[in-house]
Short mmCIF file of C-alpha atoms in Angstrom, two decimals:
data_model
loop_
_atom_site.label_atom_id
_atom_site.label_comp_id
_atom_site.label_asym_id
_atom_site.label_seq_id
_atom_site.Cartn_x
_atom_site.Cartn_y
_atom_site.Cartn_z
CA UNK A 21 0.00 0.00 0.00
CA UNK A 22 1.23 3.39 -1.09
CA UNK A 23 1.96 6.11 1.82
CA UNK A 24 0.47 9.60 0.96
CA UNK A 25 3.09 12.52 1.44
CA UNK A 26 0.88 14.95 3.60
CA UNK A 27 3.77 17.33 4.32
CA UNK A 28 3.52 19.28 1.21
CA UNK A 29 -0.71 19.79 1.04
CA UNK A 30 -0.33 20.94 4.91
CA UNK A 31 2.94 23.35 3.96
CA UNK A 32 0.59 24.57 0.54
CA UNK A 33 -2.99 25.30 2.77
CA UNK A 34 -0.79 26.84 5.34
CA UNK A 35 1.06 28.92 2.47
CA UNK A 36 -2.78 29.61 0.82
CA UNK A 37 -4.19 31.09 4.42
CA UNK A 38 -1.37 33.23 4.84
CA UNK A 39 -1.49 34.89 1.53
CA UNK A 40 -5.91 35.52 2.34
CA UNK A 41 -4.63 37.07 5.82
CA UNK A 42 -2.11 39.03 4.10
CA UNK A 43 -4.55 40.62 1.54
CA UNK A 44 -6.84 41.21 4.06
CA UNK A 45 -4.56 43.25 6.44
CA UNK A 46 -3.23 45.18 3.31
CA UNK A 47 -6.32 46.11 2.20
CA UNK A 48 -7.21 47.55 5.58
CA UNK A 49 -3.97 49.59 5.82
CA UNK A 50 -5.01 50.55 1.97
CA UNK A 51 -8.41 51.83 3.41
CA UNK A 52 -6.92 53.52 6.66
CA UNK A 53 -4.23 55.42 4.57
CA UNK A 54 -6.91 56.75 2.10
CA UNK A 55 -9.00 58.06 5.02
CA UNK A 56 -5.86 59.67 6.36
CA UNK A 57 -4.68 61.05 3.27
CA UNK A 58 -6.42 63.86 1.39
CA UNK A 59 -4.93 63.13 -1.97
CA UNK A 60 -6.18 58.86 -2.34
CA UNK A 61 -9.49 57.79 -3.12
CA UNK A 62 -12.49 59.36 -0.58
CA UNK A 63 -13.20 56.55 1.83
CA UNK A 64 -15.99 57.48 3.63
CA UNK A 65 -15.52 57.65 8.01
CA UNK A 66 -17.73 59.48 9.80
CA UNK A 67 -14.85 60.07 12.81
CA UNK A 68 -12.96 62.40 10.49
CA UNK A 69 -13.80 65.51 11.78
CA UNK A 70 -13.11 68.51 10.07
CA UNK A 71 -11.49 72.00 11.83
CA UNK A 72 -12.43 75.55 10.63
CA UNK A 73 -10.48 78.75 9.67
CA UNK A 74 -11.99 81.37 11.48
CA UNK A 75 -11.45 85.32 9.50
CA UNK A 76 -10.80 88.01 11.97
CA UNK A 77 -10.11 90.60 9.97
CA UNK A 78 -11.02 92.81 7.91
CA UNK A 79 -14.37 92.83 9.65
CA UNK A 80 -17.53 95.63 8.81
CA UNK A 81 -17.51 95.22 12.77
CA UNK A 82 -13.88 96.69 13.29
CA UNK A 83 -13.81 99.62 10.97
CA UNK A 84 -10.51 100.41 12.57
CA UNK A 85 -8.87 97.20 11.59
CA UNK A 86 -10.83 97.10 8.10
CA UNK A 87 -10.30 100.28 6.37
CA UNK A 88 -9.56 99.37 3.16
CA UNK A 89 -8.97 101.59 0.02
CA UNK A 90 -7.92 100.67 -3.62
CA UNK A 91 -4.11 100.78 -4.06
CA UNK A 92 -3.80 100.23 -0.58
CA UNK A 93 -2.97 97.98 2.59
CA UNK A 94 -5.30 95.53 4.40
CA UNK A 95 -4.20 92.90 7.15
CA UNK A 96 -6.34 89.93 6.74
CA UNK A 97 -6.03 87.73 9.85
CA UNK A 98 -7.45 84.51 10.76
CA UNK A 99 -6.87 81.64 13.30
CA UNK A 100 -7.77 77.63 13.37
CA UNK A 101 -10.60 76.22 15.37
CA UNK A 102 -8.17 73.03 16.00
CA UNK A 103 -4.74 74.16 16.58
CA UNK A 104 -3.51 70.36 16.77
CA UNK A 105 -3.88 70.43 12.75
CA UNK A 106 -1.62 72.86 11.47
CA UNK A 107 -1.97 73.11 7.22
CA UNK A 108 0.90 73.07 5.09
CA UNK A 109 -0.10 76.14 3.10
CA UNK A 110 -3.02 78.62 2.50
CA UNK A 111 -4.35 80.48 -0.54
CA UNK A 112 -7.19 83.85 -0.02
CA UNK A 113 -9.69 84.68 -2.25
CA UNK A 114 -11.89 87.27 -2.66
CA UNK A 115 -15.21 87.67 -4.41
CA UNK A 116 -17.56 91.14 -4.51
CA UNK A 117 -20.46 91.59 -3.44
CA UNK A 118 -23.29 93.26 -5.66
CA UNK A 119 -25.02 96.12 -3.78
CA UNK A 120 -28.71 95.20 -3.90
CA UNK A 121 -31.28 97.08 -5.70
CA UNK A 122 -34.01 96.68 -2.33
CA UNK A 123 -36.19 94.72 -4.50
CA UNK A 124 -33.92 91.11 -4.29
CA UNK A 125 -31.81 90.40 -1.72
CA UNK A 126 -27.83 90.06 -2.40
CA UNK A 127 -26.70 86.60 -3.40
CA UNK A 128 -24.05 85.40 -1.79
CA UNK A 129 -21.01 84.51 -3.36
CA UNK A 130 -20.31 81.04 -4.59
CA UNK A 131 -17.23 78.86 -3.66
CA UNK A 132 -16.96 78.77 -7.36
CA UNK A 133 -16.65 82.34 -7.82
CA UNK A 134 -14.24 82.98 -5.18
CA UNK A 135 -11.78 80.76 -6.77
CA UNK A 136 -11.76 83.42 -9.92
CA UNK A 137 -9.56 85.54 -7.58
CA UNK A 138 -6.79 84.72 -5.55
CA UNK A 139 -5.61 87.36 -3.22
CA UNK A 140 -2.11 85.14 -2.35
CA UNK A 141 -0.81 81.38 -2.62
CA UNK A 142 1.28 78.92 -0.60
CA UNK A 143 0.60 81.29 2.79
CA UNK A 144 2.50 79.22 4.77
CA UNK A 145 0.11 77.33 7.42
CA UNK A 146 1.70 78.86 10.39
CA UNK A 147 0.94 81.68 9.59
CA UNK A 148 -2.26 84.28 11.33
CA UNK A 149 -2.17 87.32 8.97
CA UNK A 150 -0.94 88.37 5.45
CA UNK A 151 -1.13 92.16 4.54
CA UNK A 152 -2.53 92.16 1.38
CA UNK A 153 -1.66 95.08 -1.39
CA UNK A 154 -5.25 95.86 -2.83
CA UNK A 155 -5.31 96.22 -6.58
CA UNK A 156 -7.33 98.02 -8.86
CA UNK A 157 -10.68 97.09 -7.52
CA UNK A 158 -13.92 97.73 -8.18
CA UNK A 159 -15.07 100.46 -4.89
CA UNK A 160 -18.13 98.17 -3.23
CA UNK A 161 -18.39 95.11 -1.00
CA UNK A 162 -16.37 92.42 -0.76
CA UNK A 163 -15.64 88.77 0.81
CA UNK A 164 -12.80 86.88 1.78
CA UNK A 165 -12.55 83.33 1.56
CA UNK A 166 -9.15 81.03 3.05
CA UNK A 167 -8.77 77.90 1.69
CA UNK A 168 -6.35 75.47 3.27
CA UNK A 169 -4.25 72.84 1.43
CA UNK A 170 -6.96 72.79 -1.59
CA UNK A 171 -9.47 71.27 0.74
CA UNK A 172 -12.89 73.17 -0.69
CA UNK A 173 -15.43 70.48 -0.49
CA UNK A 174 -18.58 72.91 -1.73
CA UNK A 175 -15.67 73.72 -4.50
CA UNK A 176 -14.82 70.10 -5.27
CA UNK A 177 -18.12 68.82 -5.53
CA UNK A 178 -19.42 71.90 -7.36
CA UNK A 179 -16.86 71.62 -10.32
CA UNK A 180 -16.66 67.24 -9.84
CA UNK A 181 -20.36 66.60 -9.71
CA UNK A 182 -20.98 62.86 -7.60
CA UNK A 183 -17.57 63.17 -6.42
CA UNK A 184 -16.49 64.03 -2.70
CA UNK A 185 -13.15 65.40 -1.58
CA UNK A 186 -10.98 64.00 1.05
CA UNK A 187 -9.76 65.26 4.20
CA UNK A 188 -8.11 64.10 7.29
CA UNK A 189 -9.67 64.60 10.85
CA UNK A 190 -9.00 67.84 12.31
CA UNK A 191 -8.11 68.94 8.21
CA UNK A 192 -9.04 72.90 8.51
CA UNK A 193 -12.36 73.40 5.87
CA UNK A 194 -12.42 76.85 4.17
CA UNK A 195 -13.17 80.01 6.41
CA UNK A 196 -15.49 82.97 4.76
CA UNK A 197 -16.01 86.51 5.88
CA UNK A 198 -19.13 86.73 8.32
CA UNK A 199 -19.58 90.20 7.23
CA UNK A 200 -19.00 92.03 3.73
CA UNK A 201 -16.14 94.72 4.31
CA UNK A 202 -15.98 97.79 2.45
CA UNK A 203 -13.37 98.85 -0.25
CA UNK A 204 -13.18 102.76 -0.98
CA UNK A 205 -12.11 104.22 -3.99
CA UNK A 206 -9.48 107.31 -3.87
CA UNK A 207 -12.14 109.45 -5.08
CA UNK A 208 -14.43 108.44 -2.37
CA UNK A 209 -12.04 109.81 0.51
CA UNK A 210 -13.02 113.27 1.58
CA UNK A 211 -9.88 115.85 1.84
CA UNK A 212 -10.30 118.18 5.09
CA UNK A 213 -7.71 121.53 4.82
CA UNK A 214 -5.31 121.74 7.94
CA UNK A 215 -5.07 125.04 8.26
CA UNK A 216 -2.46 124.74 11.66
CA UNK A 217 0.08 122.74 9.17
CA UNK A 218 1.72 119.59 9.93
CA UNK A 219 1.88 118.07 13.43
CA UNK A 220 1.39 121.64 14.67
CA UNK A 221 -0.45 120.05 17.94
CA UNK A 222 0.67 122.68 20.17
CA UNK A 223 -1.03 125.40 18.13
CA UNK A 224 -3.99 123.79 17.89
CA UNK A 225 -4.25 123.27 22.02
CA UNK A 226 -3.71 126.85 22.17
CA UNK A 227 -6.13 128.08 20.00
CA UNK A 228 -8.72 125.53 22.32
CA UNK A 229 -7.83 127.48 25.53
CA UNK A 230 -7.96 130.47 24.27
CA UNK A 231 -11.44 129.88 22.19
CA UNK A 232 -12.53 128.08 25.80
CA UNK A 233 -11.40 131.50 28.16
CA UNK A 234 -12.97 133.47 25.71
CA UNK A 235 -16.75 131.65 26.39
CA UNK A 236 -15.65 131.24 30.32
CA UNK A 237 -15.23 135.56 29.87
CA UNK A 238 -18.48 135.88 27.99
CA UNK A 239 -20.53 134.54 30.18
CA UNK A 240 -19.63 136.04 33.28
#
């Protein structure tokens, strides 16, 4: 009677259950990777969070902060809502505003439009302000949008319809002006005469007490 060899059909099922274990566990690396990286294939996972940028200024609320006029200077500043998540780099956009004619009220800007017009690019992600050199703008209203890392998921899926983009938890989504600043042009600034001249502070306290003795004198 003929002996069967079982060595090599236990060493070939051993050899077959340790490839299906292998595939397994690298698929589920593959899946955990994707979540984690914004650049792979969306897998969907409901315990990635997102963070938020949050625009401080300019702000309608803090005229001093948000005085802006064409050809000059405006500090836009910002800050994260999860500091733990730093981005690599940030881009600023801005977008106007029509004024409304009372009849319809102003549409807001779309992510789409907001993309037409970058303010700056590769803002480092450390970074909480950027002064920004306004160009030749139209005078009006205007919005400021801060992407982070190219994450724009109401961008994404408006220009990728059925798609969705990925992010990592704690992955910063855009942050968008709560209020519409104002942008002045030169023509709009009123020019008052200084008829003391330049820094000529001590002249003008003078002329205050004297102007104030002068009432004090009338009236008694």
């Amino acid at each position: 009677m003929k002996q069967t060899n079982t060595g090599p059909l236990l060493l070939a099922l051993f050899c077959l259950v340790f490839q299906l274990s292998f595939q397994a566990s690298s698929a589920q690396r593959t899946t955990t990777q994707q979540t984690n990286n914004a650049s792979a294939p969306c897998v969907f996972n409901n315990n990635a969070q997102p963070g938020a940028i949050f625009i401080l200024t300019p702000n309608a609320n803090n005229i001093l902060n948000s005085a802006a006029v064409v050809g000059g200077k405006l500090n836009v500043t910002w800050s994260y809502s999860d500091t733990s998540v730093i981005p690599n780099a940030l881009t600023i956009y801005w977008a106007y505003v029509p004024a409304s004619n009372g009849l319809t009220p102003t549409q807001a800007p779309t992510p789409q439009k907001f993309h037409e017009n970058a303010i700056a690019t590769n803002i480092p992600g450390n970074s909480r302000s950027y002064l920004w050199q306004v160009g030749s703008l139209q005078p009006g209203n205007y919005l400021l949008r801060i992407v982070a890392d190219d994450i724009d998921p109401q961008y994404f899926m408006a220009v990728n319809p059925g798609k969705v983009q990925c992010y990592k938890a704690g992955q910063p989504f855009p942050g968008t002006s709560m209020t519409a600043f104002a942008i002045a042009g030169n023509s709009q600034l009123v020019a008052y005469s200084d008829n003391f001249g330049p820094s000529n502070s001590g002249g003008k306290l003078m002329v205050g007490l004297v102007c104030s003795l002068a009432w004090i004198l009338l009236v008694l």
